[in-house]
Amino acid sequence: FTLVVEPLPAPAADGSRVLLVLNDITTLVRMEEMRADFVANASHELRTPLASLLGFIETLRGPARDDTEARDRFLVIMQDQAERMRRLIEDLLSLSRIELHEHTPPTGTADVREILTRTVEGLEPQAHKKAMTVRLHVPDTIPAVPGERDELAQVFQNLLANALKYGREDTTVDVTAVVVPRGPANMPATSRGPCLRVSVRDRGEGIAKEHLPRLTERFYRVDTARSRKLGGTGLGLAIVKHIVARHRGALTIDSTVGEGSTFTVHLPLQAPGGPGTAS
Ligand code: ADP
């Protein structure tokens, strides 16, 4: 995009001049493209399980009508597909709700220790299935952070669920929380003071470097088939990114292929409104 500015010619005989205003709409066009891409992706993600459901219904009403063995098998698959659609719709709704409030600072106070303890308890069945252990290293002295409890619970739920999904069987996931004097370089400039740093470390397949910058994009997956098989929607990290942004915090991802990944969230201990607002 080039804007050439030439001196205005002398005014016409009646004194009038021409004023030319050019607006660079590149960002607007890009946003519109992203929105269209998102709708196309979301529709595609919903259409796939829906097509499968319709296919099975047709088979059950036709050729497999009297085949009880096939019916039971198909019903299990159909339930899986319906649950996949439900997860996707829930994640889409969460994302749009969070985006709507992203520029409104959170008003509540959240006890991250309690959130982590409950989240780990809730994920116990998933951990058990893969003989995995989640170890919490969270001192009971860590202070509460200004934030929306339910949103922060979703952040840790998504990160921990991923650690269990992508972690190897019979390994340990370490969750560590500690207060640090300041956040990392990608912390918003307004969040300069001390932070709570929470990291979730898994021993899994790891993520190649080239994927890291795109991981929090909606529907971006390293391996789509594998993510779907594990029940992923491709929206979990996008949700995390938006919630962390609303809390004026930062998300960092470190990973080594073959060894595992660490997802770290920094949350400012002081409310965006200034001292004293985070009581
Ligand atoms: P999904 O529902 O597919 O897990 P996410 O947005 O949570 O979607 O994550 C996006 C992608 O990032 C995943 O599909 C996976 O490829 C990768 N990923 C996320 N967490 C991990 C992890 N702990 N280890 C390895 N890869 C991960």
XYZ file of C-alpha atoms and ligand atoms in Angstrom:
306
model
C 0.000 0.000 0.000
C 1.556 3.288 -1.113
C 0.189 6.725 -0.504
C 1.573 9.417 -2.769
C 1.028 12.941 -1.484
C 1.391 15.669 -4.047
C 1.152 19.381 -3.311
C -2.348 20.715 -3.940
C -2.582 22.667 -7.186
C -3.421 26.346 -6.960
C -7.060 26.990 -6.046
C -9.527 27.109 -8.931
C -10.880 30.453 -10.109
C -13.805 30.168 -7.636
C -11.373 29.472 -4.775
C -12.297 25.768 -4.361
C -9.668 23.090 -3.737
C -9.867 19.315 -3.760
C -9.257 17.397 -0.565
C -8.444 13.723 -1.013
C -8.739 11.472 2.039
C -7.386 7.942 1.785
C -8.114 5.380 4.493
C -5.928 2.327 4.816
C -8.514 -0.423 5.329
C -5.995 -3.284 5.276
C -6.667 -4.086 8.963
C -10.431 -3.978 8.469
C -10.246 -6.264 5.428
C -7.931 -8.624 7.337
C -10.362 -8.730 10.280
C -13.250 -9.419 7.941
C -11.261 -12.245 6.326
C -10.462 -13.702 9.740
C -14.131 -13.570 10.729
C -15.166 -15.299 7.497
C -12.447 -17.956 8.012
C -13.651 -18.533 11.557
C -17.267 -19.033 10.469
C -16.134 -21.389 7.693
C -13.967 -23.398 10.119
C -16.660 -23.586 12.801
C -19.255 -24.726 10.248
C -16.890 -27.343 8.905
C -16.117 -28.639 12.403
C -19.848 -28.994 13.113
C -20.736 -30.413 9.719
C -18.343 -33.358 10.008
C -19.933 -35.016 13.085
C -23.383 -34.039 11.840
C -22.798 -35.824 8.511
C -21.629 -38.875 10.408
C -24.739 -38.825 12.647
C -27.075 -38.529 9.656
C -25.248 -41.393 7.936
C -25.698 -43.687 10.926
C -29.360 -42.726 11.344
C -29.987 -43.611 7.708
C -28.217 -46.973 8.112
C -30.147 -47.740 11.306
C -33.448 -46.964 9.628
C -32.514 -48.986 6.530
C -30.033 -51.829 6.085
C -29.176 -52.259 9.787
C -32.783 -52.062 10.992
C -32.836 -55.547 12.518
C -29.164 -55.893 13.342
C -28.998 -55.423 17.123
C -25.243 -55.923 17.283
C -24.647 -53.166 14.693
C -27.192 -50.926 16.405
C -25.339 -51.021 19.727
C -22.024 -50.344 18.036
C -23.434 -47.457 15.997
C -25.101 -45.877 19.013
C -21.758 -45.643 20.795
C -20.240 -43.844 17.786
C -23.289 -41.590 17.474
C -23.042 -40.582 21.111
C -19.352 -39.731 20.610
C -20.181 -37.536 17.632
C -23.014 -35.781 19.450
C -20.710 -35.136 22.419
C -18.104 -33.709 20.086
C -20.702 -31.282 18.725
C -21.722 -30.303 22.240
C -18.107 -29.621 23.266
C -17.581 -27.513 20.187
C -20.719 -25.443 20.796
C -19.749 -24.922 24.446
C -16.265 -23.747 23.423
C -17.678 -21.460 20.719
C -20.033 -19.888 23.257
C -17.231 -19.460 25.812
C -15.042 -17.789 23.234
C -17.698 -15.331 22.113
C -18.648 -14.509 25.727
C -15.034 -13.839 26.652
C -14.373 -11.744 23.573
C -17.379 -9.618 24.392
C -15.925 -8.730 27.819
C -12.269 -8.776 26.888
C -11.837 -5.028 27.299
C -13.695 -4.848 30.604
C -11.319 -5.489 33.514
C -12.338 -8.372 35.806
C -13.998 -7.279 39.035
C -13.703 -10.259 41.384
C -10.948 -11.938 43.363
C -9.855 -15.508 42.728
C -8.153 -18.048 44.959
C -5.903 -19.832 42.470
C -4.884 -22.518 44.968
C -8.498 -23.561 45.449
C -9.110 -23.454 41.686
C -6.082 -25.661 40.956
C -6.985 -28.166 43.677
C -10.529 -28.549 42.375
C -9.479 -28.713 38.752
C -7.010 -31.492 39.482
C -9.681 -33.396 41.449
C -12.115 -33.071 38.546
C -9.562 -34.425 36.076
C -8.649 -37.415 38.241
C -10.583 -39.905 36.031
C -8.708 -38.769 32.889
C -5.369 -38.982 34.709
C -6.243 -42.424 36.057
C -7.056 -43.751 32.568
C -3.498 -43.009 31.441
C -1.871 -43.901 34.758
C -0.750 -40.273 35.023
C -0.197 -38.285 38.202
C -0.727 -34.564 38.676
C 1.531 -33.041 41.320
C 0.575 -29.673 42.780
C 3.378 -27.436 44.050
C 1.271 -24.585 45.357
C 2.178 -23.018 48.726
C -0.826 -22.108 50.848
C 0.650 -18.618 51.252
C 0.021 -17.523 47.663
C -2.236 -14.480 47.602
C -5.562 -14.221 45.786
C -5.445 -12.530 42.387
C -7.858 -9.958 41.007
C -9.894 -11.932 38.502
C -13.007 -13.834 37.533
C -12.965 -17.195 39.271
C -14.835 -19.110 36.586
C -12.716 -17.730 33.774
C -9.455 -18.551 35.561
C -10.824 -22.013 36.336
C -11.351 -22.466 32.603
C -7.745 -21.446 31.886
C -6.330 -24.109 34.213
C -8.919 -26.678 33.170
C -7.876 -26.280 29.521
C -4.134 -26.344 30.239
C -4.377 -29.344 32.538
C -6.712 -31.235 30.196
C -4.177 -30.698 27.397
C -1.302 -31.876 29.593
C -3.255 -35.080 30.241
C -4.323 -35.440 26.602
C -0.868 -34.931 25.124
C 1.216 -36.304 28.011
C 2.615 -39.824 27.795
C 1.074 -42.635 29.788
C 2.508 -43.260 33.217
C 4.112 -39.819 33.508
C 3.691 -36.896 35.885
C 2.258 -33.435 35.242
C 3.709 -30.751 37.518
C 1.681 -27.674 38.404
C 3.707 -24.968 40.125
C 2.519 -21.622 41.465
C 4.830 -18.942 42.796
C 4.854 -15.161 43.256
C 7.468 -13.376 41.118
C 8.455 -9.684 41.212
C 7.491 -9.054 37.582
C 6.054 -10.731 34.521
C 7.776 -11.774 31.283
C 8.484 -9.504 28.308
C 5.092 -10.209 26.701
C 3.209 -8.915 29.756
C 1.113 -5.801 28.995
C 2.941 -2.586 29.902
C 0.231 -1.731 32.449
C 0.960 -4.888 34.492
C 4.456 -4.082 35.721
C 4.343 -5.164 39.367
C 4.481 -8.573 41.036
C 2.660 -11.504 39.479
C 1.461 -14.957 40.262
C 3.211 -17.415 37.941
C 1.479 -20.731 37.359
C 3.091 -23.322 35.124
C 1.766 -26.645 33.889
C 4.498 -28.998 32.764
C 3.870 -32.285 30.984
C 6.090 -35.083 29.784
C 4.598 -35.615 26.374
C 5.410 -35.499 22.724
C 6.276 -31.780 22.808
C 5.584 -29.237 20.095
C 7.960 -28.271 17.264
C 9.146 -24.655 17.392
C 7.443 -23.583 14.166
C 3.995 -24.329 15.627
C 4.420 -22.348 18.838
C 3.470 -18.870 17.543
C 0.219 -20.160 16.013
C -0.909 -22.487 18.802
C -3.408 -20.042 20.332
C -5.157 -19.365 16.998
C -8.670 -20.738 16.790
C -8.761 -24.229 15.292
C -4.983 -24.364 14.882
C -3.768 -27.867 15.693
C -0.433 -29.572 15.198
C -2.202 -32.786 14.208
C -5.928 -32.342 13.541
C -6.799 -36.034 13.390
C -5.012 -36.724 16.672
C -6.611 -33.733 18.414
C -10.093 -34.828 17.293
C -9.466 -38.406 18.365
C -8.538 -37.131 21.825
C -11.737 -35.073 21.993
C -10.144 -31.696 21.193
C -12.036 -28.809 19.619
C -9.002 -26.725 18.630
C -10.353 -23.807 20.689
C -8.927 -24.516 24.147
C -5.786 -22.387 23.853
C -7.621 -19.565 22.036
C -9.951 -19.397 25.058
C -6.935 -19.380 27.411
C -5.302 -16.551 25.453
C -8.390 -14.313 25.590
C -9.027 -14.882 29.298
C -5.384 -14.175 30.142
C -5.528 -11.013 28.008
C -8.633 -9.859 29.864
C -6.731 -10.290 33.137
C -3.818 -8.238 31.723
C -1.578 -11.279 32.114
C 0.688 -13.244 29.795
C 0.859 -16.786 28.432
C 4.195 -18.341 27.473
C 4.835 -21.745 25.965
C 8.098 -23.684 26.098
C 8.434 -27.058 24.537
C 10.999 -29.650 23.536
C 9.986 -32.296 21.018
C 10.139 -35.733 22.586
C 10.372 -34.338 26.119
C 7.265 -32.276 26.822
C 5.800 -28.810 27.146
C 5.371 -26.142 29.795
C 2.514 -23.654 29.590
C 2.999 -20.707 31.936
C 0.422 -18.098 32.916
C 1.405 -14.853 34.656
C -1.368 -12.971 36.435
C -0.768 -9.501 37.909
C -1.377 -9.310 41.653
C -2.610 -5.772 41.392
C -5.976 -5.014 39.767
C -5.738 -3.025 36.521
C -7.429 -0.092 38.264
C -4.397 0.460 40.534
C -3.436 -0.288 44.127
C -6.148 -1.122 46.578
C -8.674 -2.306 44.003
C -7.821 -5.975 44.453
C -9.088 -6.408 47.984
P -7.255 -29.050 21.131
O -8.686 -29.074 21.500
O -6.991 -29.543 19.733
O -6.371 -29.673 22.154
P -6.095 -26.490 21.903
O -6.422 -25.118 21.430
O -6.231 -26.775 23.348
O -6.943 -27.476 21.017
O -4.605 -26.788 21.467
C -4.205 -26.537 20.126
C -3.158 -27.556 19.683
O -1.952 -27.360 20.433
C -3.529 -29.002 19.930
O -4.309 -29.527 18.880
C -2.164 -29.670 20.024
O -1.672 -29.910 18.710
C -1.299 -28.594 20.647
N -1.143 -28.748 22.113
C -1.831 -28.119 23.078
N -1.389 -28.476 24.307
C -0.401 -29.365 24.096
C 0.481 -30.115 24.961
N 0.398 -30.004 26.289
N 1.402 -30.940 24.374
C 1.489 -31.058 23.040
N 0.691 -30.370 22.169
C -0.233 -29.550 22.693
